[in-house]
Coordinates of C-alpha atoms in Angstrom, one line a residue:
M1 CA 16.3 -7.4 9.8
R2 CA 15.1 -10.8 8.5
Y3 CA 11.4 -11.1 8.0
Q4 CA 9.8 -14.3 9.2
R5 CA 6.4 -15.5 8.3
L6 CA 4.0 -17.3 10.7
A7 CA 2.5 -20.5 9.4
F8 CA -1.3 -20.8 9.8
P9 CA -4.0 -22.5 7.9
L10 CA -3.8 -21.6 4.2
T11 CA -4.9 -23.3 1.0
A12 CA -2.2 -25.5 -0.6
L13 CA -2.1 -23.2 -3.6
T14 CA -1.6 -20.1 -1.5
M15 CA 1.2 -21.8 0.5
L16 CA 2.9 -22.8 -2.7
T17 CA 2.6 -19.3 -4.1
L18 CA 4.1 -17.8 -0.9
C19 CA 7.1 -20.2 -1.0
L20 CA 7.8 -19.6 -4.7
A21 CA 7.6 -15.9 -4.3
G22 CA 9.5 -15.7 -1.1
A23 CA 12.9 -15.0 -2.6
A24 CA 11.6 -11.9 -4.4
F25 CA 10.7 -10.0 -1.3
A26 CA 12.8 -11.1 1.6
D27 CA 16.3 -12.3 2.2
D28 CA 16.6 -15.6 4.1
L29 CA 12.8 -15.9 4.6
Q30 CA 12.1 -18.2 7.5
I31 CA 8.8 -19.8 8.5
V32 CA 7.6 -19.7 12.1
G33 CA 5.2 -22.5 12.9
N34 CA 3.3 -21.0 15.8
P35 CA 1.6 -17.6 15.7
D36 CA 1.7 -17.6 19.5
I37 CA 5.4 -16.7 19.3
L38 CA 4.4 -13.2 18.2
G39 CA 1.4 -13.0 20.4
F40 CA -1.3 -13.7 17.8
S41 CA -4.2 -16.0 17.9
A42 CA -4.1 -18.3 14.8
R43 CA -7.9 -18.7 14.9
R44 CA -8.4 -14.9 14.9
L45 CA -5.9 -14.4 12.1
A46 CA -7.8 -16.9 10.1
R47 CA -11.0 -14.9 10.9
M48 CA -9.3 -11.9 9.2
T49 CA -8.4 -14.0 6.1
S50 CA -12.0 -15.1 5.8
W51 CA -13.2 -11.5 6.0
F52 CA -11.0 -10.3 3.1
E53 CA -11.8 -13.4 1.0
A54 CA -15.5 -12.6 1.4
Q55 CA -14.9 -9.1 0.2
S56 CA -12.9 -10.3 -2.8
Q57 CA -15.8 -12.4 -3.9
K58 CA -17.9 -9.2 -4.5
G59 CA -15.6 -8.3 -7.4
D60 CA -14.7 -4.7 -6.4
P61 CA -12.1 -4.7 -5.3
S62 CA -11.2 -8.0 -6.9
G63 CA -8.4 -8.8 -4.5
F64 CA -6.2 -7.7 -1.5
V65 CA -2.8 -8.3 -0.1
V66 CA -2.5 -7.8 3.6
G67 CA 0.8 -7.8 5.5
I68 CA 1.5 -7.7 9.3
V69 CA 4.9 -7.3 11.0
K70 CA 5.2 -7.7 14.7
D71 CA 8.5 -7.3 16.6
G72 CA 10.5 -7.2 13.4
K73 CA 9.1 -10.5 12.1
L74 CA 6.6 -11.1 9.3
A75 CA 3.5 -12.4 11.1
Y76 CA 1.1 -12.5 8.2
L77 CA 1.3 -12.1 4.4
Q78 CA -1.9 -13.1 2.7
P79 CA -3.1 -12.5 -0.9
T80 CA -6.8 -13.0 -1.6
G81 CA -8.8 -12.7 -4.8
F82 CA -7.5 -11.6 -8.2
E83 CA -4.9 -9.3 -9.6
D84 CA -7.1 -9.1 -12.7
H85 CA -10.7 -10.3 -12.1
D86 CA -11.5 -10.5 -15.8
K87 CA -8.4 -12.6 -16.7
K88 CA -8.7 -14.6 -13.5
I89 CA -5.1 -13.9 -12.5
P90 CA -4.7 -14.7 -8.8
M91 CA -3.4 -12.1 -6.4
R92 CA 0.2 -12.7 -5.3
P93 CA 2.1 -11.6 -2.2
D94 CA 4.3 -9.4 -4.4
S95 CA 1.6 -8.1 -6.7
I96 CA 2.3 -4.5 -7.7
F97 CA -0.1 -1.7 -6.7
R98 CA -0.4 2.0 -7.4
I99 CA 0.0 3.4 -3.9
G100 CA -1.3 6.9 -4.5
S101 CA -0.8 9.2 -1.6
M102 CA 1.4 6.7 0.2
S103 CA 4.0 8.1 -2.1
K104 CA 4.0 11.2 0.1
Q105 CA 5.7 9.3 3.0
I106 CA 8.4 8.1 0.7
T107 CA 8.9 11.7 -0.5
S108 CA 9.0 12.9 3.1
V109 CA 11.8 10.5 4.0
A110 CA 13.8 11.5 0.9
T111 CA 13.4 15.1 1.9
M112 CA 14.6 14.5 5.4
M113 CA 17.6 12.5 4.2
L114 CA 18.9 15.7 2.6
V115 CA 18.0 17.7 5.8
D116 CA 20.1 15.1 7.7
E117 CA 23.0 15.7 5.3
G118 CA 22.9 19.5 5.8
K119 CA 22.0 20.1 2.2
L120 CA 18.4 21.3 2.9
E121 CA 17.0 23.5 5.6
L122 CA 13.6 22.8 7.0
D123 CA 12.7 26.4 7.6
A124 CA 14.3 27.8 4.5
P125 CA 12.0 29.5 2.0
V126 CA 11.2 27.1 -0.8
A127 CA 12.2 29.9 -3.2
R128 CA 15.8 29.5 -2.1
Y129 CA 15.8 26.2 -4.0
L130 CA 13.0 27.0 -6.5
P131 CA 13.2 30.8 -7.4
E132 CA 10.2 30.4 -9.7
L133 CA 8.1 30.2 -6.4
K134 CA 9.4 33.5 -5.1
D135 CA 7.0 36.3 -4.0
M136 CA 3.8 34.3 -4.5
Q137 CA 0.5 36.1 -3.9
V138 CA -2.4 34.9 -1.7
V139 CA -6.1 34.9 -2.5
K140 CA -8.0 37.3 -0.2
T141 CA -10.9 35.9 1.9
D142 CA -14.2 37.5 2.7
P143 CA -14.0 38.3 6.4
A144 CA -17.7 37.6 6.8
T145 CA -17.9 34.2 5.1
G146 CA -14.3 33.0 5.0
D147 CA -14.8 32.3 1.2
A148 CA -11.9 33.0 -1.2
I149 CA -12.2 36.1 -3.4
L150 CA -10.3 34.8 -6.4
L151 CA -9.8 38.1 -8.2
E152 CA -8.4 39.9 -5.2
L153 CA -4.8 39.0 -4.1
E154 CA -2.5 40.1 -1.3
P155 CA 1.2 39.5 -0.6
A156 CA 2.1 36.5 1.5
K157 CA 2.8 37.4 5.1
R158 CA 5.9 35.1 4.9
A159 CA 7.4 32.8 2.4
M160 CA 6.3 29.1 2.3
T161 CA 9.1 26.9 3.7
I162 CA 10.2 23.3 3.2
R163 CA 8.5 22.5 6.6
D164 CA 5.3 24.0 5.2
L165 CA 5.4 21.6 2.2
L166 CA 5.9 18.6 4.6
R167 CA 3.1 19.8 6.9
N168 CA 0.6 20.7 4.1
T169 CA 0.6 24.3 5.3
S170 CA 2.2 25.9 2.2
G171 CA -1.0 27.5 0.9
L172 CA -0.9 25.4 -2.3
V173 CA -3.9 23.2 -3.2
Y174 CA -4.7 20.3 -5.4
A175 CA -6.1 20.9 -8.9
S176 CA -9.7 19.9 -9.8
P177 CA -9.5 18.5 -13.4
D178 CA -12.6 16.9 -14.8
Y179 CA -11.6 13.4 -13.6
A180 CA -10.4 14.5 -10.1
D181 CA -11.6 13.1 -6.8
P182 CA -14.2 15.7 -5.6
G183 CA -12.4 15.5 -2.2
F184 CA -9.7 17.6 -3.7
G185 CA -12.2 20.5 -4.0
N186 CA -14.1 22.0 -6.9
A187 CA -13.8 25.7 -5.8
A188 CA -12.7 28.2 -8.4
I189 CA -9.1 28.1 -7.3
H190 CA -8.9 24.3 -7.6
V191 CA -10.3 24.6 -11.1
L192 CA -7.7 27.3 -11.8
Y193 CA -4.9 25.0 -10.8
G194 CA -6.3 22.3 -13.0
A195 CA -6.3 24.7 -16.0
K196 CA -3.0 26.5 -15.4
A197 CA -0.9 23.8 -13.8
P198 CA -2.2 20.4 -14.9
F199 CA -0.3 17.2 -14.3
R200 CA 1.3 16.5 -17.7
R201 CA 2.7 13.0 -18.0
D202 CA 4.9 14.2 -20.9
K203 CA 6.4 17.0 -18.9
P204 CA 9.0 16.9 -16.1
I205 CA 8.4 18.2 -12.6
A206 CA 10.3 21.4 -13.4
S207 CA 7.7 22.4 -15.9
F208 CA 4.9 21.7 -13.5
V209 CA 6.6 23.8 -10.7
A210 CA 7.1 26.7 -13.1
S211 CA 3.4 26.7 -13.8
L212 CA 2.7 26.9 -10.1
G213 CA 4.7 30.1 -9.9
T214 CA 2.0 31.9 -11.9
L215 CA -0.8 30.9 -9.6
P216 CA -1.9 32.3 -6.2
L217 CA -1.9 30.5 -2.9
L218 CA -5.3 29.8 -1.3
H219 CA -4.0 30.3 2.2
Q220 CA -1.3 32.3 3.9
P221 CA 1.7 30.0 4.5
G222 CA 1.6 28.3 7.9
E223 CA -2.0 29.1 8.7
V224 CA -4.2 26.2 7.2
W225 CA -3.6 22.5 6.6
E226 CA -4.7 21.9 3.0
Y227 CA -4.0 18.7 1.1
S228 CA -2.0 19.8 -1.9
V229 CA 0.6 19.4 -4.6
G230 CA 3.3 20.3 -2.0
Y231 CA 4.9 16.8 -2.2
D232 CA 5.3 17.2 -6.0
V233 CA 7.1 20.4 -5.3
L234 CA 9.3 18.6 -2.8
G235 CA 10.2 16.1 -5.6
R236 CA 11.6 19.1 -7.6
V237 CA 13.4 20.5 -4.5
I238 CA 15.1 17.1 -4.2
E239 CA 16.2 17.2 -7.8
V240 CA 17.7 20.7 -7.5
V241 CA 19.5 19.9 -4.2
S242 CA 20.8 16.4 -5.1
G243 CA 21.6 17.0 -8.8
Q244 CA 19.6 13.8 -9.7
N245 CA 16.3 13.2 -11.2
F246 CA 13.8 12.4 -8.5
D247 CA 13.3 8.8 -9.7
Q248 CA 17.1 8.2 -9.7
F249 CA 17.5 9.7 -6.2
L250 CA 14.8 7.4 -4.8
Q251 CA 16.2 4.3 -6.6
S252 CA 19.9 4.9 -5.6
R253 CA 19.4 6.4 -2.1
L254 CA 16.2 4.7 -0.8
F255 CA 14.8 1.8 -2.8
A256 CA 18.1 0.0 -3.5
P257 CA 19.5 0.3 0.1
L258 CA 16.2 -0.9 1.6
H259 CA 15.9 -3.7 -1.0
M260 CA 12.5 -2.4 -2.1
V261 CA 12.9 -4.3 -5.3
D262 CA 9.5 -3.6 -6.9
S263 CA 9.1 0.2 -6.0
G264 CA 9.4 3.0 -8.5
F265 CA 7.4 5.2 -10.9
S266 CA 6.9 2.5 -13.5
V267 CA 6.8 -1.2 -13.9
P268 CA 9.4 -2.9 -16.1
P269 CA 8.2 -5.3 -18.8
D270 CA 9.3 -8.4 -16.9
K271 CA 7.1 -7.4 -14.0
L272 CA 4.0 -6.2 -15.8
D273 CA 2.2 -9.5 -15.2
R274 CA 2.2 -8.6 -11.4
L275 CA 0.6 -5.1 -11.9
V276 CA -2.9 -5.1 -10.3
A277 CA -5.8 -4.0 -12.6
V278 CA -8.2 -1.4 -11.4
P279 CA -11.7 -2.8 -11.8
G280 CA -13.9 -0.7 -14.2
A281 CA -11.3 2.1 -14.6
E282 CA -10.9 3.8 -18.0
P283 CA -7.4 4.6 -19.1
R284 CA -8.0 8.3 -18.9
L285 CA -9.1 7.9 -15.2
L286 CA -5.7 6.4 -14.1
F287 CA -4.7 9.9 -13.1
W288 CA -1.2 9.8 -11.5
D289 CA 0.0 6.4 -12.6
G290 CA -0.6 7.0 -16.3
D291 CA 0.7 4.0 -18.3
V292 CA 3.0 2.7 -15.6
G293 CA 4.2 0.0 -18.1
K294 CA 6.3 2.7 -19.8
P295 CA 9.0 4.9 -18.4
Q296 CA 7.6 8.1 -16.8
T297 CA 8.5 11.7 -17.3
F298 CA 6.5 13.3 -14.5
F299 CA 7.7 11.8 -11.2
S300 CA 4.9 12.6 -8.8
G301 CA 6.1 12.6 -5.2
G302 CA 2.5 13.1 -4.1
G303 CA 0.9 10.1 -5.8
G304 CA 2.9 8.5 -8.6
I305 CA 4.8 5.6 -7.0
V306 CA 4.0 1.9 -7.4
S307 CA 5.0 -0.7 -4.8
T308 CA 4.2 -4.0 -3.1
V309 CA 3.2 -4.9 0.4
P310 CA 6.6 -6.6 1.2
D311 CA 8.5 -3.5 -0.1
F312 CA 6.4 -1.1 2.0
L313 CA 6.8 -3.3 5.0
R314 CA 10.5 -2.8 4.8
F315 CA 10.0 0.9 4.5
C316 CA 7.9 1.0 7.6
Q317 CA 10.2 -1.3 9.5
M318 CA 13.0 1.2 8.8
L319 CA 11.0 4.0 10.4
L320 CA 10.0 1.8 13.3
N321 CA 13.7 1.0 13.9
G322 CA 14.4 4.7 14.1
G323 CA 15.7 5.1 10.5
E324 CA 17.8 1.9 10.1
L325 CA 17.2 -1.5 8.5
D326 CA 19.6 -4.4 8.0
G327 CA 22.5 -2.3 9.0
V328 CA 21.6 0.5 6.5
R329 CA 21.1 3.9 8.1
I330 CA 18.5 6.0 6.1
L331 CA 17.6 8.7 8.7
K332 CA 18.9 9.8 12.1
P333 CA 16.8 8.5 15.0
E334 CA 16.1 12.1 16.1
T335 CA 14.9 12.9 12.6
V336 CA 12.4 10.0 12.7
R337 CA 11.1 11.2 16.1
L338 CA 10.6 14.7 14.7
M339 CA 8.7 13.4 11.7
M340 CA 6.4 11.3 13.9
T341 CA 5.7 14.2 16.4
N342 CA 2.6 16.3 15.9
S343 CA 3.8 19.5 14.2
M344 CA 0.5 21.4 14.1
P345 CA -0.3 24.3 16.3
P346 CA -3.6 23.9 18.1
D347 CA -5.2 26.7 16.2
I348 CA -4.6 25.1 12.8
H349 CA -7.4 22.8 11.6
F350 CA -7.1 20.3 8.9
A351 CA -9.0 21.6 5.8
G352 CA -11.0 19.0 3.9
H353 CA -10.3 16.1 6.2
E354 CA -11.8 15.0 9.5
V355 CA -8.6 15.2 11.4
G356 CA -7.1 17.6 13.9
A357 CA -6.6 18.0 17.6
A358 CA -10.3 17.6 18.4
Y359 CA -10.2 14.2 16.7
G360 CA -7.1 12.9 18.5
T361 CA -5.1 13.1 15.2
G362 CA -2.2 15.4 14.4
W363 CA 0.2 15.7 11.5
G364 CA 3.9 15.3 11.7
L365 CA 6.3 15.8 8.7
G366 CA 4.5 13.7 6.2
F367 CA 2.5 11.4 8.5
A368 CA -0.8 11.5 10.4
I369 CA -0.1 10.9 14.1
R370 CA -2.3 9.6 16.9
T371 CA -2.4 12.1 19.8
N372 CA -5.3 11.0 22.0
P373 CA -5.3 7.7 24.0
N374 CA -9.1 7.3 23.9
F375 CA -10.1 8.3 20.4
S376 CA -8.3 8.9 17.1
L377 CA -8.7 8.2 13.4
I378 CA -5.3 6.5 13.8
P379 CA -5.3 2.9 15.1
G380 CA -3.0 1.9 17.9
A381 CA -1.3 3.6 20.8
V382 CA -0.5 7.3 21.0
G383 CA 2.4 8.0 18.6
S384 CA 1.1 5.6 16.0
F385 CA 1.3 6.9 12.5
N386 CA -0.4 6.1 9.2
W387 CA -1.7 7.3 5.8
Q388 CA -3.5 5.9 2.8
G389 CA -3.7 6.1 -0.9
S390 CA -6.7 7.0 -3.0
W391 CA -6.4 3.7 -5.1
G392 CA -7.1 1.7 -1.9
T393 CA -3.8 1.3 0.0
F394 CA -3.3 1.8 3.7
F395 CA -0.5 1.5 6.3
S396 CA -0.3 2.0 10.0
V397 CA 2.7 1.7 12.4
D398 CA 2.2 1.3 16.2
P399 CA 5.6 1.9 18.0
V400 CA 4.3 0.6 21.3
Q401 CA 3.2 -2.7 20.0
K402 CA 6.0 -2.7 17.4
L403 CA 3.3 -3.5 14.9
I404 CA 3.0 -2.7 11.2
L405 CA -0.2 -3.1 9.3
I406 CA -0.5 -2.8 5.5
M407 CA -3.4 -3.5 3.2
M408 CA -3.3 -2.9 -0.6
M409 CA -6.2 -3.2 -3.1
Q410 CA -7.1 -1.2 -6.2
R411 CA -10.4 0.6 -6.5
R412 CA -11.8 3.3 -8.7
Q413 CA -14.1 4.8 -6.1
S414 CA -11.9 6.1 -3.3
S415 CA -14.8 7.6 -1.4
E416 CA -15.8 4.0 -0.3
N417 CA -12.3 2.9 0.8
G418 CA -13.0 3.7 4.5
F419 CA -15.0 0.4 4.8
Y420 CA -11.8 -1.6 4.0
F421 CA -9.5 0.7 6.0
N422 CA -11.7 0.0 9.1
A423 CA -11.1 -3.7 8.6
I424 CA -7.3 -3.5 8.5
R425 CA -7.3 -1.2 11.5
R426 CA -9.5 -3.5 13.6
L427 CA -9.0 -7.1 12.7
P428 CA -5.2 -7.4 13.3
Y429 CA -5.5 -5.8 16.8
A430 CA -8.4 -8.1 17.5
A431 CA -6.1 -11.1 16.7
L432 CA -3.5 -10.1 19.3
K433 CA -3.7 -12.1 22.5
V434 CA -3.7 -10.4 25.8
P435 CA -1.8 -11.8 28.8
E436 CA -3.7 -14.8 30.2
A437 CA -4.9 -14.7 33.8
P438 CA -4.0 -17.4 36.3
A439 CA -5.8 -20.7 35.7
P440 CA -9.4 -20.4 36.7
V441 CA -10.5 -21.9 40.0
A442 CA -13.5 -24.2 39.7
A443 CA -16.7 -22.5 40.5
E444 CA -20.2 -23.7 41.0
Q445 CA -22.4 -23.4 37.9
R446 CA -25.2 -20.9 38.6
N447 CA -28.7 -21.9 37.9
A448 CA -30.5 -20.7 34.8
G449 CA -32.8 -18.4 36.8
A450 CA -29.8 -16.5 38.3
L451 CA -28.2 -16.2 34.9
T452 CA -31.0 -14.1 33.4
E453 CA -29.9 -11.0 35.1
Y454 CA -26.9 -10.9 32.7
V455 CA -29.0 -11.1 29.6
G456 CA -28.8 -8.1 27.3
R457 CA -26.8 -6.3 24.7
Y458 CA -23.5 -4.8 25.6
V459 CA -21.9 -2.2 23.4
F460 CA -18.1 -1.8 23.5
G461 CA -17.6 1.2 21.2
G462 CA -15.7 1.3 17.9
S463 CA -12.8 -1.1 18.3
A464 CA -12.5 -4.9 18.6
S465 CA -9.4 -4.6 20.8
S466 CA -8.4 -2.5 23.8
L467 CA -5.0 -2.1 22.3
D468 CA -6.6 0.1 19.6
R469 CA -8.9 2.0 22.0
Q470 CA -11.8 3.8 20.3
T471 CA -14.2 5.1 22.9
S472 CA -17.5 6.0 21.3
V473 CA -21.2 6.5 22.1
A474 CA -23.0 3.2 22.9
D475 CA -26.4 4.0 21.3
G476 CA -27.8 0.5 21.8
N477 CA -30.6 -0.6 19.5
S478 CA -30.7 2.8 17.7
W479 CA -28.2 5.2 16.3
T480 CA -27.7 8.9 16.6
G481 CA -24.3 9.1 14.8
L482 CA -22.6 10.8 17.8
E483 CA -19.4 8.8 17.1
S484 CA -17.3 10.1 19.9
V485 CA -18.0 12.4 22.9
V486 CA -16.3 13.2 26.2
A487 CA -17.9 14.1 29.5
E488 CA -17.4 17.6 30.9
T489 CA -18.7 19.3 34.0
D490 CA -21.6 20.9 32.1
G491 CA -22.5 18.1 29.7
L492 CA -21.2 16.1 26.8
R493 CA -18.6 17.6 24.4
V494 CA -19.1 16.3 20.8
I495 CA -15.7 15.2 19.4
K496 CA -16.7 13.4 16.2
L497 CA -19.9 12.7 14.2
T498 CA -20.6 10.3 11.4
D499 CA -21.1 12.4 8.3
A500 CA -24.3 10.7 7.2
G501 CA -25.5 10.1 10.8
P502 CA -28.8 11.5 12.1
A503 CA -27.2 14.1 14.4
A504 CA -24.9 15.5 11.7
K505 CA -27.8 15.7 9.3
A506 CA -29.8 17.6 11.8
G507 CA -27.1 20.2 12.4
V508 CA -25.1 18.9 15.4
M509 CA -21.4 19.9 15.0
A510 CA -18.1 18.8 16.4
G511 CA -17.2 21.0 19.4
D512 CA -20.9 21.4 20.5
L513 CA -21.6 21.0 24.2
I514 CA -24.8 19.0 24.8
T515 CA -26.3 20.2 28.1
A516 CA -29.7 18.5 28.0
I517 CA -31.3 15.5 26.4
D518 CA -35.1 15.5 25.9
D519 CA -35.3 18.6 28.1
K520 CA -33.5 16.9 31.0
S521 CA -30.2 18.3 32.1
I522 CA -27.2 16.0 31.9
K523 CA -25.0 18.2 34.0
G524 CA -23.0 16.1 36.4
L525 CA -24.1 12.8 35.0
T526 CA -21.6 10.0 34.3
L527 CA -20.9 9.0 30.8
E528 CA -22.7 5.8 31.3
A529 CA -25.9 7.6 32.6
T530 CA -25.7 9.9 29.6
F531 CA -25.5 7.0 27.2
R532 CA -28.7 5.7 28.6
R533 CA -30.4 9.0 27.9
I534 CA -29.1 8.9 24.3
S535 CA -30.2 5.3 23.8
G536 CA -33.7 4.7 22.6
P537 CA -35.8 2.7 20.2
V538 CA -35.4 3.0 16.4
N539 CA -37.5 5.9 15.0
A540 CA -37.9 7.5 18.4
A541 CA -37.4 11.3 18.6
I542 CA -34.5 12.8 20.5
K543 CA -34.0 16.5 21.4
L544 CA -30.7 18.0 22.3
K545 CA -29.9 21.4 23.9
I546 CA -26.6 22.6 22.7
I547 CA -24.1 25.4 23.5
R548 CA -22.0 26.4 20.5
A549 CA -18.9 28.6 20.8
T550 CA -19.9 30.6 17.7
Q551 CA -23.4 31.5 18.9
N552 CA -24.7 33.3 22.0
D553 CA -28.1 31.6 22.2
L554 CA -28.8 28.0 23.3
I555 CA -29.5 25.8 20.3
V556 CA -32.2 23.1 20.2
I557 CA -31.8 20.3 17.7
A558 CA -34.3 17.5 17.3
F559 CA -34.1 14.5 15.1
T560 CA -35.1 10.8 14.9
R561 CA -32.9 7.9 16.0
E562 CA -32.1 5.4 13.2
A563 CA -31.2 1.7 13.1
V564 CA -27.7 0.9 14.2
P565 CA -25.3 0.6 11.3
S566 CA -23.0 -2.5 11.2
H567 CA -19.8 -0.8 12.5
S568 CA -20.1 -1.0 16.3
V569 CA -18.7 -3.7 18.5
A570 CA -21.4 -5.4 20.6
L571 CA -22.1 -8.6 22.4
Q572 CA -25.5 -10.3 23.0
V573 CA -25.7 -12.4 26.1
R574 CA -28.4 -15.0 26.4
V575 CA -29.3 -18.1 28.4
A576 CA -29.5 -21.3 26.4
D577 CA -29.9 -24.9 27.7
G578 CA -29.2 -23.6 31.2
K579 CA -25.9 -22.0 30.3
L580 CA -24.9 -18.4 29.6
V581 CA -23.9 -17.9 25.9
V582 CA -22.4 -14.9 24.2
E583 CA -22.5 -13.8 20.5
A584 CA -20.9 -10.9 18.7
T585 CA -23.7 -8.9 17.1
G586 CA -22.0 -5.7 16.0
G587 CA -19.9 -5.1 12.9
W588 CA -17.0 -7.2 14.1
S589 CA -16.2 -10.4 16.0
I590 CA -14.3 -9.8 19.2
L591 CA -11.9 -12.0 21.0
D592 CA -13.4 -15.5 21.3
F593 CA -16.9 -14.3 20.4
D594 CA -17.8 -14.7 16.7
K595 CA -20.6 -13.1 14.7
G596 CA -23.5 -15.4 14.1
Q597 CA -22.2 -18.0 16.6
T598 CA -23.0 -18.4 20.3
T599 CA -20.2 -19.3 22.6
P600 CA -20.9 -20.8 26.1
V601 CA -19.1 -19.3 29.1
A602 CA -18.5 -21.0 32.4
A603 CA -18.6 -19.4 35.8
L604 CA -15.3 -18.3 37.2
S605 CA -16.4 -16.4 40.3
N606 CA -19.3 -14.1 41.2
D607 CA -20.2 -12.1 38.1
E608 CA -17.2 -13.5 36.2
F609 CA -17.2 -16.1 33.4
Y610 CA -14.7 -17.4 30.9
V611 CA -14.5 -19.3 27.7
K612 CA -13.1 -22.8 28.4
N613 CA -11.7 -23.3 24.9
G614 CA -10.2 -20.8 22.4
D615 CA -8.2 -18.1 24.0
H616 CA -10.0 -18.2 27.4
T617 CA -11.6 -14.8 27.1
R618 CA -13.0 -13.6 30.5
I619 CA -16.2 -11.6 30.8
A620 CA -16.9 -9.9 34.1
F621 CA -20.3 -8.1 34.6
T622 CA -20.4 -4.8 36.5
R623 CA -23.2 -3.5 38.7
D624 CA -24.6 0.0 39.6
A625 CA -25.0 1.3 43.2
A626 CA -28.4 -0.5 43.4
G627 CA -26.8 -3.8 42.6
K628 CA -28.2 -4.1 39.1
V629 CA -26.1 -5.3 36.2
N630 CA -25.1 -2.3 34.1
G631 CA -22.1 -3.4 32.0
A632 CA -19.4 -5.9 31.2
V633 CA -15.6 -6.0 31.1
L634 CA -13.6 -8.2 28.8
N635 CA -10.3 -9.6 30.1
L636 CA -10.3 -7.5 33.3
G637 CA -6.9 -5.9 33.8
P638 CA -4.5 -3.6 31.8
W639 CA -5.9 -4.6 28.4
E640 CA -9.6 -4.7 29.4
Q641 CA -12.5 -3.5 27.3
R642 CA -15.5 -2.0 28.9
G643 CA -19.0 -2.1 27.5
A644 CA -22.4 -0.7 28.6
L645 CA -25.6 -2.7 29.0
I646 CA -28.3 -1.4 26.7
Q647 CA -31.7 -2.9 27.3

């Protein structure tokens, strides 16, 4: 594969930087002059650039590198902001980042390479390769509360396997040292791991794994998904099976063949000027990376690798190609398919993370997988896969669109990274052009009085593109925090709630069945009609009657609607100077409609209008049985997006 970069408006300095850096990250880099070749709108790609530039100006993070590959060609590679804000060093396309948990996908591929070679068995006990992990005990749980009883242990029902390590179902956990992300847990067993099996930068993986052998598992192997040190254990398995140190195996077997020229566990002296600083981070808080300017001793397969956007694009393209890149075969195609197939039984829930079957997200062998066409935490089509790193790195691969998205930044507060991950999952899809309809036939301009029936706010859910469909509750001018629901015969099934939303704070839970809103049954109502019941003014009370599987009695939960947060996709339609105009008013611009700017639309036919300039976005208004306008459809057809009118 030869990456190609689309040319679109950039500053002269950025263009010069891209050209000078090109040889470092791609062989025979070619420039494509027109983004339309890969199906992108140049104007909407520039909109994405502006968004990231605006975030960089806030100082934390001080900069980004965003890369997009479409159909095997580099469509976008844009650095913004600074590598080091204090020193005013500009970000570069090949700036080097700590990729945190995106190391896990590299470790997964390395593991499966040995499986392909017949040197490692997926369902073999880990103890076959690491005897120090034989006969591990498991913490008992209180049958009434489900809480762990740390001082009471029982034998494992079966041994943890290599597949368990890849699936995060080994029973291992992450440690909770004094500087850990609270998301790793602060229960007694997490603290125990931190005390008895700490990450020691001056010790090899073998020493760390030996420490794990003295500790209990939190869960029975194969029964619970728990984010854990399992990928660090896999690094040691690879060492034992291959006879090489883990860093040497990755360099000789993966990084060098894929020309991932800047990836590894440390940054050599001649590249240190490209290492991105972490704003505000004290040296002791640089957990896994340590002093990456020096050779490492502990090679963390779970979070210790540094890389660049161009390098990781090549890694992802290899996976998208079915395990091959530029004539180099890394994995068998059937192995890649296995890794990207949900491996989780329906009764296993993902501990500590809002993912799982109910959320349209499964877990393969090292990757989160989209499983639901209408809602998922994973952007793109069903079968898309992604993950992220705690320092602020994110990637996603859509096999249907043949699209790779990567964003890298460096931040100390990983709990706030979701804001930026939402941007990289939305903005590139919103820049893709949909097939254009036949040239519009001239239509009579309707008078201003007739246009008023279209006036209102239309909410389109959580995505700025139908190619990344995210059906969600259209709350209108207020917000309940019911992020995703599905209609069932007896009511609305809650799929996902926003953690800090009004409904979640009041006690509504995922899996609840809402049967009545404000004492009125919603049985048999359409989703649209139910949304109208949910909608209401800010500060207005709402009461839900709920059936919950774990309780026999009907539950009544009341709370107050709040102001809509800035994450929805919505359009405001008005009449101005005798013309219908449209403006994006939610969290994101959508198609030809920008935030803070009205765009006039011309009549195309009855109830259908289009944007004469730009990308000719079409908007068709829908009506209910009584003939009243009740919604809108953007670009009617296979890639349409439907929105509900909220008065």
